[in-house]
Tab-separated table of C-alpha atoms in Angstrom:
chain	number	residue	atom	x	y	z
A	1	UNK	CA	4.334	10.794	12.857
A	2	UNK	CA	4.889	8.062	10.286
A	3	UNK	CA	7.165	5.039	10.116
A	4	UNK	CA	9.946	7.137	8.564
A	5	UNK	CA	10.246	9.051	11.843
A	6	UNK	CA	11.627	6.037	13.727
A	7	UNK	CA	15.145	4.719	13.806
A	8	UNK	CA	15.452	1.282	12.147
A	9	UNK	CA	15.713	-0.658	15.418
A	10	UNK	CA	12.631	1.000	16.915
A	11	UNK	CA	10.678	0.425	13.711
A	12	UNK	CA	11.700	-3.239	13.751
A	13	UNK	CA	10.407	-3.599	17.326
A	14	UNK	CA	7.171	-1.817	16.453
A	15	UNK	CA	6.613	-4.112	13.485
A	16	UNK	CA	7.250	-7.196	15.617
A	17	UNK	CA	4.691	-5.920	18.112
A	18	UNK	CA	2.337	-5.277	15.220
A	19	UNK	CA	2.756	-8.896	14.072
A	20	UNK	CA	1.385	-10.125	17.403
A	21	UNK	CA	-1.470	-7.630	17.314
A	22	UNK	CA	-2.254	-8.576	13.717
A	23	UNK	CA	-2.503	-12.274	14.556
A	24	UNK	CA	-4.794	-11.597	17.513
A	25	UNK	CA	-7.072	-9.333	15.495
A	26	UNK	CA	-7.160	-11.697	12.503
A	27	UNK	CA	-8.211	-14.513	14.841
A	28	UNK	CA	-11.057	-12.415	16.255
A	29	UNK	CA	-12.249	-11.479	12.762
A	30	UNK	CA	-12.076	-15.125	11.662
A	31	UNK	CA	-14.219	-16.227	14.601
A	32	UNK	CA	-16.776	-13.493	13.943
A	33	UNK	CA	-16.951	-14.250	10.202
A	34	UNK	CA	-17.585	-17.906	10.984
A	35	UNK	CA	-20.303	-16.849	13.420
A	36	UNK	CA	-21.935	-14.775	10.660
A	37	UNK	CA	-21.656	-17.701	8.258
A	38	UNK	CA	-23.504	-19.979	10.685
A	39	UNK	CA	-26.222	-17.364	11.180
A	40	UNK	CA	-26.834	-15.104	14.144
A	41	UNK	CA	-29.857	-13.429	15.677
A	42	UNK	CA	-30.579	-9.819	14.831
A	43	UNK	CA	-29.165	-8.318	18.068
A	44	UNK	CA	-26.070	-10.525	18.016
A	45	UNK	CA	-25.552	-9.776	14.327
A	46	UNK	CA	-25.114	-6.041	14.938
A	47	UNK	CA	-22.489	-6.669	17.617
A	48	UNK	CA	-20.687	-9.180	15.388
A	49	UNK	CA	-20.606	-6.707	12.498
A	50	UNK	CA	-19.308	-4.021	14.862
A	51	UNK	CA	-16.535	-6.294	16.098
A	52	UNK	CA	-15.321	-7.067	12.567
A	53	UNK	CA	-15.507	-3.386	11.646
A	54	UNK	CA	-13.517	-2.285	14.740
A	55	UNK	CA	-10.876	-4.983	14.334
A	56	UNK	CA	-10.363	-4.102	10.646
A	57	UNK	CA	-10.181	-0.412	11.589
A	58	UNK	CA	-7.552	-1.129	14.245
A	59	UNK	CA	-5.470	-3.225	11.845
A	60	UNK	CA	-5.647	-0.443	9.258
A	61	UNK	CA	-4.392	2.197	11.662
A	62	UNK	CA	-1.647	0.074	13.189
A	63	UNK	CA	-0.414	-1.156	9.794
A	64	UNK	CA	-0.205	2.354	8.433
A	65	UNK	CA	1.519	3.498	11.609
A	66	UNK	CA	4.378	1.064	11.017
A	67	UNK	CA	4.512	1.613	7.261
A	68	UNK	CA	2.906	-1.663	6.142
A	69	UNK	CA	0.617	-0.019	3.622
A	70	UNK	CA	-0.519	-3.157	1.801
A	71	UNK	CA	-1.991	-4.546	5.022
A	72	UNK	CA	-3.572	-1.182	5.800
A	73	UNK	CA	-5.135	-1.021	2.342
A	74	UNK	CA	-6.693	-4.479	2.600
A	75	UNK	CA	-7.940	-3.733	6.118
A	76	UNK	CA	-9.455	-0.463	4.879
A	77	UNK	CA	-11.378	-2.297	2.145
A	78	UNK	CA	-12.684	-4.799	4.706
A	79	UNK	CA	-13.563	-1.984	7.102
A	80	UNK	CA	-15.518	-0.154	4.379
A	81	UNK	CA	-17.555	-3.228	3.550
A	82	UNK	CA	-18.438	-3.852	7.185
A	83	UNK	CA	-19.324	-0.207	7.679
A	84	UNK	CA	-22.051	-0.673	5.079
A	85	UNK	CA	-23.135	-4.031	6.476
A	86	UNK	CA	-23.438	-2.761	10.035
A	87	UNK	CA	-25.376	0.296	8.880
A	88	UNK	CA	-27.973	-2.091	7.451
A	89	UNK	CA	-27.484	-4.860	10.059
A	90	UNK	CA	-26.994	-7.233	7.110
A	91	UNK	CA	-25.127	-10.515	6.770
A	92	UNK	CA	-22.723	-10.908	3.838
A	93	UNK	CA	-23.557	-13.691	1.399
A	94	UNK	CA	-21.451	-16.876	1.844
A	95	UNK	CA	-19.212	-16.210	-1.177
A	96	UNK	CA	-18.328	-12.829	0.274
A	97	UNK	CA	-17.545	-14.309	3.673
A	98	UNK	CA	-15.076	-16.537	1.817
A	99	UNK	CA	-13.551	-13.455	0.179
A	100	UNK	CA	-13.292	-11.792	3.608
A	101	UNK	CA	-11.468	-14.854	4.924
A	102	UNK	CA	-9.166	-14.613	1.910
A	103	UNK	CA	-8.525	-10.965	2.829
A	104	UNK	CA	-7.321	-12.130	6.237
A	105	UNK	CA	-4.975	-14.618	4.586
A	106	UNK	CA	-3.720	-11.857	2.274
A	107	UNK	CA	-2.925	-9.604	5.239
A	108	UNK	CA	-1.094	-12.433	6.949
A	109	UNK	CA	0.768	-13.209	3.733
A	110	UNK	CA	1.703	-9.555	3.238
A	111	UNK	CA	3.221	-9.475	6.728
A	112	UNK	CA	5.098	-12.729	6.128
A	113	UNK	CA	6.463	-11.381	2.829
A	114	UNK	CA	7.621	-8.224	4.615
A	115	UNK	CA	9.261	-10.305	7.389
A	116	UNK	CA	11.023	-12.498	4.808
A	117	UNK	CA	12.136	-9.460	2.826
A	118	UNK	CA	10.332	-10.660	-0.290
A	119	UNK	CA	7.707	-8.946	-2.418
A	120	UNK	CA	4.062	-9.880	-1.899
A	121	UNK	CA	2.707	-12.646	-4.116
A	122	UNK	CA	-0.536	-10.984	-5.200
A	123	UNK	CA	-1.874	-7.853	-6.873
A	124	UNK	CA	-3.044	-5.752	-3.941
A	125	UNK	CA	-4.988	-3.265	-6.083
A	126	UNK	CA	-6.842	-6.012	-7.936
A	127	UNK	CA	-7.693	-7.803	-4.704
A	128	UNK	CA	-8.940	-4.619	-3.025
A	129	UNK	CA	-10.974	-3.979	-6.167
A	130	UNK	CA	-12.613	-7.378	-5.622
A	131	UNK	CA	-13.429	-6.386	-2.032
A	132	UNK	CA	-14.934	-3.073	-3.180
A	133	UNK	CA	-16.938	-4.833	-5.888
A	134	UNK	CA	-18.154	-7.301	-3.259
A	135	UNK	CA	-19.367	-4.445	-1.048
A	136	UNK	CA	-21.217	-2.902	-3.988
A	137	UNK	CA	-22.825	-6.240	-4.886
A	138	UNK	CA	-23.930	-6.698	-1.267
A	139	UNK	CA	-25.707	-3.357	-1.299
A	140	UNK	CA	-27.320	-4.053	-4.695
A	141	UNK	CA	-28.528	-7.418	-3.407
A	142	UNK	CA	-30.033	-5.832	-0.295
A	143	UNK	CA	-31.826	-3.240	-2.454
A	144	UNK	CA	-33.366	-5.981	-4.597
A	145	UNK	CA	-34.359	-8.173	-1.649
A	146	UNK	CA	-35.851	-5.547	0.628
A	147	UNK	CA	-38.517	-3.194	-0.730
A	148	UNK	CA	-37.999	0.355	0.460
A	149	UNK	CA	-34.291	-0.216	1.096
A	150	UNK	CA	-33.236	2.372	-1.484
A	151	UNK	CA	-35.629	4.993	-0.111
A	152	UNK	CA	-34.167	4.520	3.392
A	153	UNK	CA	-30.514	4.124	2.418
A	154	UNK	CA	-30.498	5.801	-0.976
């Protein structure tokens, strides 16, 4: 079932419900990113990475379910990056945490543009490309910093 299967009134209600869910999940991700930025112990780090990953995954699915593809696409890029980070129990570098926080603002902005009936004010593909490049740079950095990383994670 996709968003085209709902009558307009039902879809409107679903998207309003999504707005509330989006705000809650964006707040959780923000708090966890700030925790990562401050530095966390190894065991806490894994849980923090998992939380961000799960929240991004949930946003992706819900956004796509109500036909808000731009939000789903950004969330998917964030989810992919945190999948890699949690696999390695690694902390993103500060510049990339800033880009993650920008991704949250972009999702919020995309919803606000939808609600106002206006087009988004950014190039979604270019921004998601930045997120994908960031994930690649993170992995390259980990390979250079940790001997044996490539042999384990190849």
